[in-house]
Amino acid sequence: MKKAELVFVPAPGIGHLVPTCKFAVNLLNLDEQLCITMIIIRPQAPFDVGIDAYIQRFSSNTAVDHRIRFIKLPQVALPPLEEFTKSMENFFSLLISSYKPLVKDAIINNKHSNTKIVGLVIDMFCSSMVDVANELGIPPYIFFTSGAGFLGFVLYLSLWHSQNGREFSLTDTDLDMPSYANLVPSNVLPTFAFYKEGYTAFLNLGARFKETKGILINTFAELEPHAVNSLASHPELPPVYTIGPHLDLAGKKGREDNKEEIMKWLEDQPPSSVLFLCFGSMGTLEVLQLQELANALEQSEVRFLWSIKMPIGSEYGKFDELLPEGFLIRTKDRGMVCGWAPQVHVLAHKATAGFVSHCGWNSTLESLWHGVPMATWPLHGEQQINAFQMVKDLELAVELRMDYRMGKISDGGILRAEEIENAIRCIMDSENPVRKRVKEMRDKSREVLMEGGSSFVSLRHFLKTILDG
């Protein structure tokens, strides 16, 4: 009897590859007869950062590595860089589409003789690969690495377009979207929604989702009940499986491995006393904004661990050149400033009490897993609407800002120290009811993947579906 094989096509980015690999391992643990092939798209630098290193580390640390293999595709020419300047989303859509022939050839030429391919699991940004699945007669599925609320927004684009025929504007009235319990202000929509190229790219992505046999979301039903229910009642959608959270709890190695120094510093801090500030791998703040944030930290008198990604043109680690004169000296007894930080280990530490975050979905799930409440400071991608959902719909975060954004659309410039300080004091307040709700969600996020939990049941259901064919 032939074994079942699933083929995955993750998007070329660590934030997508990591949850995809974790999802794959959880599937393999459910069925010993299943094997998985990962087809890896590795664009040219700088779009390939960390991919090879993660695959090597994953392969050496995974107990089921004999049942998962990686096929690395050759690189193709990048789309014109002016496309990236106009719209990162459209640039990546063009890039992924150009890999379709290579993905098809990789599946045909690397098929195991003793397996039957039962599905092609495609990243949310790779939905053009539905064409490859159709050509080869393989059932296609989408793995949506963000949340159910944002999936609902992507699907809402087709309704909006049929009624308005245009991208969004900051002057649009509040929007009634099925996947959000509250009306959504236009200023918390993702930046791509305001530009024709990015808007069109996501409009097209969402249209392809409806052509698949199912959508797998890196979330869990207890976290986003309203959004999940709205998707379940969507008349045009295939089955939706909430199968998360899939997290890299081992953490990834940074540019400089100062983990030991950071963890030693945390060990010396009292329990639940430290505010962690980290804005993701792409989160670079302007120098003026860094200085306002530094002033807020100094005035708040809280203990803090601050991970700073250096602005372009600044020498790595020269924090004293970016921050107010004397700041590092005045706060050395209660604060630590670093470059890279081992985020999952910091969030897991008993000293960590709050997290000023960009609200990327992986970071959001990590903060909930460890029971650390967030103060929202979104920068790009879908982070603004994630922040809105966490603050307004779910009441699991403190609002610092929901409409802050990097890039072309400005919401009024620099966040001032007083506003930041108020949010810091709020997130660190031990009596804040958000803290209790986040602790409760921490427990639920761990239970859902245990036998009988909602995500475990959903994973089982998906597995039965593909195996029954």
JSON list of C-alpha atoms in Angstrom, two decimals, residues 290-394:
[
{"chain": "A", "resi": 290, "resn": "LEU", "atom": "CA", "xyz": [13.99, 56.27, 18.71]},
{"chain": "A", "resi": 291, "resn": "GLN", "atom": "CA", "xyz": [14.81, 59.34, 20.80]},
{"chain": "A", "resi": 292, "resn": "GLU", "atom": "CA", "xyz": [11.17, 59.92, 21.76]},
{"chain": "A", "resi": 293, "resn": "LEU", "atom": "CA", "xyz": [10.87, 56.27, 22.76]},
{"chain": "A", "resi": 294, "resn": "ALA", "atom": "CA", "xyz": [14.07, 56.54, 24.82]},
{"chain": "A", "resi": 295, "resn": "ASN", "atom": "CA", "xyz": [12.68, 59.60, 26.61]},
{"chain": "A", "resi": 296, "resn": "ALA", "atom": "CA", "xyz": [9.46, 57.71, 27.37]},
{"chain": "A", "resi": 297, "resn": "LEU", "atom": "CA", "xyz": [11.38, 54.77, 28.83]},
{"chain": "A", "resi": 298, "resn": "GLU", "atom": "CA", "xyz": [13.49, 57.07, 30.98]},
{"chain": "A", "resi": 299, "resn": "GLN", "atom": "CA", "xyz": [10.49, 59.02, 32.29]},
{"chain": "A", "resi": 300, "resn": "SER", "atom": "CA", "xyz": [8.45, 55.86, 32.99]},
{"chain": "A", "resi": 301, "resn": "GLU", "atom": "CA", "xyz": [11.22, 54.47, 35.24]},
{"chain": "A", "resi": 302, "resn": "VAL", "atom": "CA", "xyz": [10.33, 50.88, 34.23]},
{"chain": "A", "resi": 303, "resn": "ARG", "atom": "CA", "xyz": [12.91, 48.15, 33.72]},
{"chain": "A", "resi": 304, "resn": "PHE", "atom": "CA", "xyz": [13.31, 47.46, 30.01]},
{"chain": "A", "resi": 305, "resn": "LEU", "atom": "CA", "xyz": [15.02, 45.29, 27.42]},
{"chain": "A", "resi": 306, "resn": "TRP", "atom": "CA", "xyz": [15.04, 47.12, 24.08]},
{"chain": "A", "resi": 307, "resn": "SER", "atom": "CA", "xyz": [15.98, 45.43, 20.80]},
{"chain": "A", "resi": 308, "resn": "ILE", "atom": "CA", "xyz": [16.91, 48.05, 18.19]},
{"chain": "A", "resi": 309, "resn": "LYS", "atom": "CA", "xyz": [17.29, 47.30, 14.50]},
{"chain": "A", "resi": 310, "resn": "MET", "atom": "CA", "xyz": [19.76, 49.90, 13.24]},
{"chain": "A", "resi": 311, "resn": "PRO", "atom": "CA", "xyz": [18.52, 52.46, 10.70]},
{"chain": "A", "resi": 312, "resn": "ILE", "atom": "CA", "xyz": [20.08, 52.22, 7.24]},
{"chain": "A", "resi": 313, "resn": "GLY", "atom": "CA", "xyz": [23.45, 53.97, 7.24]},
{"chain": "A", "resi": 314, "resn": "SER", "atom": "CA", "xyz": [24.06, 53.54, 10.98]},
{"chain": "A", "resi": 315, "resn": "GLU", "atom": "CA", "xyz": [26.93, 51.43, 12.25]},
{"chain": "A", "resi": 316, "resn": "TYR", "atom": "CA", "xyz": [25.75, 48.23, 13.92]},
{"chain": "A", "resi": 317, "resn": "GLY", "atom": "CA", "xyz": [25.64, 48.49, 17.71]},
{"chain": "A", "resi": 318, "resn": "LYS", "atom": "CA", "xyz": [26.42, 52.22, 17.94]},
{"chain": "A", "resi": 319, "resn": "PHE", "atom": "CA", "xyz": [23.33, 52.91, 20.05]},
{"chain": "A", "resi": 320, "resn": "ASP", "atom": "CA", "xyz": [24.82, 55.94, 21.78]},
{"chain": "A", "resi": 321, "resn": "GLU", "atom": "CA", "xyz": [24.84, 57.77, 18.43]},
{"chain": "A", "resi": 322, "resn": "LEU", "atom": "CA", "xyz": [21.09, 57.25, 17.99]},
{"chain": "A", "resi": 323, "resn": "LEU", "atom": "CA", "xyz": [19.74, 57.80, 21.50]},
{"chain": "A", "resi": 324, "resn": "PRO", "atom": "CA", "xyz": [19.62, 60.95, 23.67]},
{"chain": "A", "resi": 325, "resn": "GLU", "atom": "CA", "xyz": [22.99, 61.91, 25.12]},
{"chain": "A", "resi": 326, "resn": "GLY", "atom": "CA", "xyz": [23.62, 60.10, 28.39]},
{"chain": "A", "resi": 327, "resn": "PHE", "atom": "CA", "xyz": [20.53, 57.87, 28.11]},
{"chain": "A", "resi": 328, "resn": "LEU", "atom": "CA", "xyz": [22.49, 54.60, 28.26]},
{"chain": "A", "resi": 329, "resn": "ILE", "atom": "CA", "xyz": [24.41, 55.77, 31.32]},
{"chain": "A", "resi": 330, "resn": "ARG", "atom": "CA", "xyz": [21.37, 57.10, 33.18]},
{"chain": "A", "resi": 331, "resn": "THR", "atom": "CA", "xyz": [19.34, 53.90, 32.62]},
{"chain": "A", "resi": 332, "resn": "LYS", "atom": "CA", "xyz": [22.11, 51.28, 32.92]},
{"chain": "A", "resi": 333, "resn": "ASP", "atom": "CA", "xyz": [20.87, 50.02, 36.30]},
{"chain": "A", "resi": 334, "resn": "ARG", "atom": "CA", "xyz": [17.38, 49.18, 35.01]},
{"chain": "A", "resi": 335, "resn": "GLY", "atom": "CA", "xyz": [17.64, 48.86, 31.25]},
{"chain": "A", "resi": 336, "resn": "MET", "atom": "CA", "xyz": [19.47, 46.98, 28.52]},
{"chain": "A", "resi": 337, "resn": "VAL", "atom": "CA", "xyz": [19.70, 47.98, 24.85]},
{"chain": "A", "resi": 338, "resn": "CYS", "atom": "CA", "xyz": [20.71, 45.34, 22.31]},
{"chain": "A", "resi": 339, "resn": "GLY", "atom": "CA", "xyz": [20.55, 44.60, 18.60]},
{"chain": "A", "resi": 340, "resn": "TRP", "atom": "CA", "xyz": [19.13, 41.15, 17.96]},
{"chain": "A", "resi": 341, "resn": "ALA", "atom": "CA", "xyz": [17.26, 39.54, 20.88]},
{"chain": "A", "resi": 342, "resn": "PRO", "atom": "CA", "xyz": [16.10, 35.92, 21.38]},
{"chain": "A", "resi": 343, "resn": "GLN", "atom": "CA", "xyz": [12.42, 36.91, 21.36]},
{"chain": "A", "resi": 344, "resn": "VAL", "atom": "CA", "xyz": [10.78, 33.62, 22.32]},
{"chain": "A", "resi": 345, "resn": "HIS", "atom": "CA", "xyz": [13.23, 33.12, 25.21]},
{"chain": "A", "resi": 346, "resn": "VAL", "atom": "CA", "xyz": [12.69, 36.68, 26.46]},
{"chain": "A", "resi": 347, "resn": "LEU", "atom": "CA", "xyz": [8.90, 36.28, 26.33]},
{"chain": "A", "resi": 348, "resn": "ALA", "atom": "CA", "xyz": [9.17, 32.97, 28.18]},
{"chain": "A", "resi": 349, "resn": "HIS", "atom": "CA", "xyz": [11.24, 34.45, 31.01]},
{"chain": "A", "resi": 350, "resn": "LYS", "atom": "CA", "xyz": [9.59, 35.05, 34.37]},
{"chain": "A", "resi": 351, "resn": "ALA", "atom": "CA", "xyz": [11.00, 38.60, 34.53]},
{"chain": "A", "resi": 352, "resn": "THR", "atom": "CA", "xyz": [9.15, 39.73, 31.37]},
{"chain": "A", "resi": 353, "resn": "ALA", "atom": "CA", "xyz": [5.86, 41.52, 32.08]},
{"chain": "A", "resi": 354, "resn": "GLY", "atom": "CA", "xyz": [4.99, 43.41, 28.89]},
{"chain": "A", "resi": 355, "resn": "PHE", "atom": "CA", "xyz": [5.81, 43.54, 25.20]},
{"chain": "A", "resi": 356, "resn": "VAL", "atom": "CA", "xyz": [5.84, 46.63, 22.96]},
{"chain": "A", "resi": 357, "resn": "SER", "atom": "CA", "xyz": [5.32, 44.90, 19.61]},
{"chain": "A", "resi": 358, "resn": "HIS", "atom": "CA", "xyz": [4.82, 45.58, 15.90]},
{"chain": "A", "resi": 359, "resn": "CYS", "atom": "CA", "xyz": [1.94, 43.06, 15.99]},
{"chain": "A", "resi": 360, "resn": "GLY", "atom": "CA", "xyz": [3.24, 40.67, 13.36]},
{"chain": "A", "resi": 361, "resn": "TRP", "atom": "CA", "xyz": [1.14, 37.52, 13.59]},
{"chain": "A", "resi": 362, "resn": "ASN", "atom": "CA", "xyz": [3.99, 35.24, 14.72]},
{"chain": "A", "resi": 363, "resn": "SER", "atom": "CA", "xyz": [4.93, 37.71, 17.47]},
{"chain": "A", "resi": 364, "resn": "THR", "atom": "CA", "xyz": [1.28, 38.03, 18.49]},
{"chain": "A", "resi": 365, "resn": "LEU", "atom": "CA", "xyz": [0.92, 34.26, 18.87]},
{"chain": "A", "resi": 366, "resn": "GLU", "atom": "CA", "xyz": [4.23, 34.05, 20.76]},
{"chain": "A", "resi": 367, "resn": "SER", "atom": "CA", "xyz": [3.15, 36.76, 23.22]},
{"chain": "A", "resi": 368, "resn": "LEU", "atom": "CA", "xyz": [-0.14, 34.96, 23.88]},
{"chain": "A", "resi": 369, "resn": "TRP", "atom": "CA", "xyz": [1.58, 31.58, 24.23]},
{"chain": "A", "resi": 370, "resn": "HIS", "atom": "CA", "xyz": [3.76, 33.01, 26.98]},
{"chain": "A", "resi": 371, "resn": "GLY", "atom": "CA", "xyz": [1.00, 35.09, 28.57]},
{"chain": "A", "resi": 372, "resn": "VAL", "atom": "CA", "xyz": [2.75, 38.44, 28.00]},
{"chain": "A", "resi": 373, "resn": "PRO", "atom": "CA", "xyz": [0.38, 41.33, 27.14]},
{"chain": "A", "resi": 374, "resn": "MET", "atom": "CA", "xyz": [1.27, 43.58, 24.20]},
{"chain": "A", "resi": 375, "resn": "ALA", "atom": "CA", "xyz": [1.23, 47.31, 23.63]},
{"chain": "A", "resi": 376, "resn": "THR", "atom": "CA", "xyz": [0.54, 47.79, 19.92]},
{"chain": "A", "resi": 377, "resn": "TRP", "atom": "CA", "xyz": [2.97, 49.66, 17.66]},
{"chain": "A", "resi": 378, "resn": "PRO", "atom": "CA", "xyz": [2.34, 48.38, 14.10]},
{"chain": "A", "resi": 379, "resn": "LEU", "atom": "CA", "xyz": [4.69, 49.30, 11.26]},
{"chain": "A", "resi": 380, "resn": "HIS", "atom": "CA", "xyz": [3.80, 47.57, 7.98]},
{"chain": "A", "resi": 381, "resn": "GLY", "atom": "CA", "xyz": [2.10, 44.57, 6.36]},
{"chain": "A", "resi": 382, "resn": "GLU", "atom": "CA", "xyz": [-1.18, 43.64, 8.05]},
{"chain": "A", "resi": 383, "resn": "GLN", "atom": "CA", "xyz": [0.06, 44.79, 11.46]},
{"chain": "A", "resi": 384, "resn": "GLN", "atom": "CA", "xyz": [-2.31, 47.76, 11.78]},
{"chain": "A", "resi": 385, "resn": "ILE", "atom": "CA", "xyz": [-5.42, 45.63, 11.39]},
{"chain": "A", "resi": 386, "resn": "ASN", "atom": "CA", "xyz": [-3.88, 42.97, 13.69]},
{"chain": "A", "resi": 387, "resn": "ALA", "atom": "CA", "xyz": [-3.43, 45.71, 16.30]},
{"chain": "A", "resi": 388, "resn": "PHE", "atom": "CA", "xyz": [-7.05, 46.83, 15.85]},
{"chain": "A", "resi": 389, "resn": "GLN", "atom": "CA", "xyz": [-8.31, 43.28, 16.30]},
{"chain": "A", "resi": 390, "resn": "MET", "atom": "CA", "xyz": [-6.17, 42.64, 19.39]},
{"chain": "A", "resi": 391, "resn": "VAL", "atom": "CA", "xyz": [-7.21, 45.91, 21.07]},
{"chain": "A", "resi": 392, "resn": "LYS", "atom": "CA", "xyz": [-10.85, 46.37, 20.01]},
{"chain": "A", "resi": 393, "resn": "ASP", "atom": "CA", "xyz": [-12.28, 42.97, 19.04]},
{"chain": "A", "resi": 394, "resn": "LEU", "atom": "CA", "xyz": [-10.35, 40.69, 21.41]}
]
